Coordinates of C-alpha atoms in Angstrom, one line a residue:
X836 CA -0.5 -38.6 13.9
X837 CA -3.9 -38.7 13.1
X838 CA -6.4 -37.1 15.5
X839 CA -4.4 -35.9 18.6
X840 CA -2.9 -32.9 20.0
X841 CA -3.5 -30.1 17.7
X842 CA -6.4 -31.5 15.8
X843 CA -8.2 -31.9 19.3
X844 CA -6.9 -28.2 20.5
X845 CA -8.8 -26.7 17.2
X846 CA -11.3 -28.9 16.2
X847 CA -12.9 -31.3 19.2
X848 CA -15.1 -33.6 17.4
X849 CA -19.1 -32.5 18.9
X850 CA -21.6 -35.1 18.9
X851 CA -23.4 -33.1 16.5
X852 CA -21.2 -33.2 14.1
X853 CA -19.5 -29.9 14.4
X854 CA -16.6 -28.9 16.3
X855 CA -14.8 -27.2 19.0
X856 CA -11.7 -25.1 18.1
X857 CA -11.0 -24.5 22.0
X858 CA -7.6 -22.4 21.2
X859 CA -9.5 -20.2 19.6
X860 CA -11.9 -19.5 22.3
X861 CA -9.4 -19.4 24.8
X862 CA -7.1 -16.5 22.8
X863 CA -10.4 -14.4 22.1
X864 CA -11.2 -14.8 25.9
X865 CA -7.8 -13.6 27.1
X866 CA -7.6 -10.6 24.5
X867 CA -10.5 -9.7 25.7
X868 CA -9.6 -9.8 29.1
X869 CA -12.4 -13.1 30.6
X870 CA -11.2 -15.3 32.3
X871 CA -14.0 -17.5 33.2
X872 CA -12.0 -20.3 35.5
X873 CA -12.6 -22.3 32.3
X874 CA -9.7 -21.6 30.0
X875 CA -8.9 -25.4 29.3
X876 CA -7.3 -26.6 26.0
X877 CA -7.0 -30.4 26.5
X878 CA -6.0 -33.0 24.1
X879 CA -7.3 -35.7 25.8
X880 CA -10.2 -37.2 24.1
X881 CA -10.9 -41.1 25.0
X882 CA -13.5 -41.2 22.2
X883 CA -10.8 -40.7 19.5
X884 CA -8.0 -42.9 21.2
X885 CA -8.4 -45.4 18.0
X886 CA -7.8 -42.7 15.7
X887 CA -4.4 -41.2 16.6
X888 CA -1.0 -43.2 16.8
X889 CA -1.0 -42.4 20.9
X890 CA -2.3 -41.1 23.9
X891 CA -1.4 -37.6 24.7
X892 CA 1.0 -37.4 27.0
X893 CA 1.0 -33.5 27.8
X894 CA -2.6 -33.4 27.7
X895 CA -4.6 -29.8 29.6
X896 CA -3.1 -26.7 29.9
X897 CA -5.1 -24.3 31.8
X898 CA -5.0 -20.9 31.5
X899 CA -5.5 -17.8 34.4
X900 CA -5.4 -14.4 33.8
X901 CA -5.0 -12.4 36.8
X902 CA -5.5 -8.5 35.9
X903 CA -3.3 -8.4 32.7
X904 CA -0.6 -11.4 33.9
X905 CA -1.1 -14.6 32.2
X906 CA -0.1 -17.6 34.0
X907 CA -0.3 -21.4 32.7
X908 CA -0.5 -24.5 34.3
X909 CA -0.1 -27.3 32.1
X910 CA -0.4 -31.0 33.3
X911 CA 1.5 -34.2 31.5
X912 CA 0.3 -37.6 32.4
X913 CA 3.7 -39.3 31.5
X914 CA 7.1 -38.3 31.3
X915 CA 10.1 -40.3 29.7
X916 CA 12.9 -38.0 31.9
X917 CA 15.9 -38.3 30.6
X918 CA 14.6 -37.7 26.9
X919 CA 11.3 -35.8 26.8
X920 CA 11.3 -33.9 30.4
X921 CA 13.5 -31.0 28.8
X922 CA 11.6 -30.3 25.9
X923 CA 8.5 -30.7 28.0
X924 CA 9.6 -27.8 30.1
X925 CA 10.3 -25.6 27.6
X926 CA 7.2 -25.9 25.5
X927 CA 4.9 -24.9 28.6
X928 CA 7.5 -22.0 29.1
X929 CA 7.3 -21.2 25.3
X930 CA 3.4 -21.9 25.1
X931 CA 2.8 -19.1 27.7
X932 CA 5.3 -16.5 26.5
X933 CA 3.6 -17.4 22.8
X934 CA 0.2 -16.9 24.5
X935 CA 0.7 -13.9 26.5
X936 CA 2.1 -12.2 23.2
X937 CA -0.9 -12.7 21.3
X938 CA -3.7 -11.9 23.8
X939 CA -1.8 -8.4 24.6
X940 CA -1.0 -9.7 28.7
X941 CA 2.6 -10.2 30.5
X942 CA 3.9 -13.7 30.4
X943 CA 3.3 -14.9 34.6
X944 CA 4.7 -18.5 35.3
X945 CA 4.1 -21.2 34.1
X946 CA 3.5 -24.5 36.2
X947 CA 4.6 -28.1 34.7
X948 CA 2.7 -30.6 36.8
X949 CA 3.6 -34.7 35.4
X950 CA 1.3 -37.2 37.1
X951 CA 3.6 -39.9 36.5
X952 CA 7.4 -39.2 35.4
X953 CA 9.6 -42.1 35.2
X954 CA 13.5 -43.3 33.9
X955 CA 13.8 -46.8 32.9
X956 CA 16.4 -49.3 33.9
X957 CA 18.3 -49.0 31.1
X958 CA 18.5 -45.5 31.5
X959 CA 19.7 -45.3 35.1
X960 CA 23.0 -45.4 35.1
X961 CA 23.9 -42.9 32.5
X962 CA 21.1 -40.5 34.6
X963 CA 22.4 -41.1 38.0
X964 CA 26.8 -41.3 36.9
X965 CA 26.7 -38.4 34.0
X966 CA 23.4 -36.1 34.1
X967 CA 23.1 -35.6 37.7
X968 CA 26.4 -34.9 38.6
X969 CA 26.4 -31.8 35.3
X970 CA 26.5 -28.6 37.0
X971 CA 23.7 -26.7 35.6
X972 CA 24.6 -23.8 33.2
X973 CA 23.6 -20.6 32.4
X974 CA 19.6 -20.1 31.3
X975 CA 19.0 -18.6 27.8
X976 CA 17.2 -16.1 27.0
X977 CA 14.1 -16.9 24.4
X978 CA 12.8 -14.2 21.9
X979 CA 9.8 -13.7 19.6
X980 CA 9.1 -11.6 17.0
X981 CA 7.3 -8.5 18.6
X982 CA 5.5 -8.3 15.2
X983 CA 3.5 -11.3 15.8
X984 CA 0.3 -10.2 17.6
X985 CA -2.3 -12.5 16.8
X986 CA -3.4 -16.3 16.5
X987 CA -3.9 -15.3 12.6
X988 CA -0.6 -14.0 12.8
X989 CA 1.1 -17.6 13.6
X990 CA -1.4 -19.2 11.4
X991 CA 0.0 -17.2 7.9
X992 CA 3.4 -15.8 7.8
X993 CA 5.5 -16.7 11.4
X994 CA 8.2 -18.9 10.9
X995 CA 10.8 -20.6 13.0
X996 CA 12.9 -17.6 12.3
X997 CA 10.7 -15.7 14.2
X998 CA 11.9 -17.1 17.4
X999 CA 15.2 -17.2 18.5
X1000 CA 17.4 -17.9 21.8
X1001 CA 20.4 -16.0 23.0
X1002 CA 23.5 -17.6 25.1
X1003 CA 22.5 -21.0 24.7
X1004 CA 25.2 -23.5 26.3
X1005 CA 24.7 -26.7 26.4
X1006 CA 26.6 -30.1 27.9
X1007 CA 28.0 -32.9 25.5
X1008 CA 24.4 -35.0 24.5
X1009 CA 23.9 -38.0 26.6
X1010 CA 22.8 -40.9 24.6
X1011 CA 20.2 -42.4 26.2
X1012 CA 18.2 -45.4 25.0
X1013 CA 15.1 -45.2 24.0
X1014 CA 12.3 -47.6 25.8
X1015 CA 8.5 -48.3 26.1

């Protein structure tokens, strides 16, 4: 993807040369219990726009620790609904509890704020006569590894089976086009 998301999260480029890994300084904060109003990790970096494939669309999530609960609040400039709000959702809800794990604090809530969330025309009808009309079902519940108790720790030897949900149920997919 070239030089989005992650690569900005752990190494921001500095004019000097060097760079920023912000997760980093944002998990040694927490562990150590600062919070210093300042707990950013943002993707969005206009001066390397030419070298990734896109914008970010999830782009800041900002942490707060208040006494030893960690809460998030992540902001998404632009939202496809019908395909990408779900998976939005549950990455900010899987980035905190992933978060709160490693820097030794209680998972808060997390707060999913999209500046500009849209379904297109071709997806209307299947949103408005099939999705919306679903009954919602029964929320999982999402596990991790209590072993894994640092960033280290996801960096060397965590895997997806580390993770796991229980009583998952889901509805029949829709199949919604796919526009830009």
């Amino acid at each position: 993807m070239g030089r989005v998301y992650g690569v900005q999260g752990r190494a921001w480029a500095k004019p000097d040369g060097g760079h920023i890994d912000q997760l980093r300084k944002i998990v040694d904060d927490l562990t150590k219990g600062v919070d210093d109003r300042g707990e950013i990790l943002n993707f969005y970096n206009p001066g390397e726009f030419h070298m990734g494939c896109l914008r970010p669309c999830m782009y800041s999530h900002h942490f707060s620790l208040l006494g030893d609960t960690l809460y998030l609040n992540s902001t998404q400039r632009s939202c496809d609904v019908p395909l990408g709000l779900n998976f939005n959702m549950v990455q900010v809800y899987v980035f905190l509890a992933i978060m709160a794990q490693i820097t030794g604090k209680k998972a808060g809530v997390a707060y999913h704020k999209i500046v500009n969330a849209h379904i297109y025309e071709d997806q209307l009808e299947l949103m408005r006569d099939v999705q919306l009309k679903r009954e919602p079902l029964k929320s999982p519940t999402f596990h991790i590894n209590p072993e894994i108790k640092s960033l280290e720790d996801l960096e060397t030897w965590v895997s997806l089976d580390d993770f796991w949900v229980e009583g998952y149920e889901c509805h029949e997919a829709i199949k919604y086009p796919f526009s830009v």
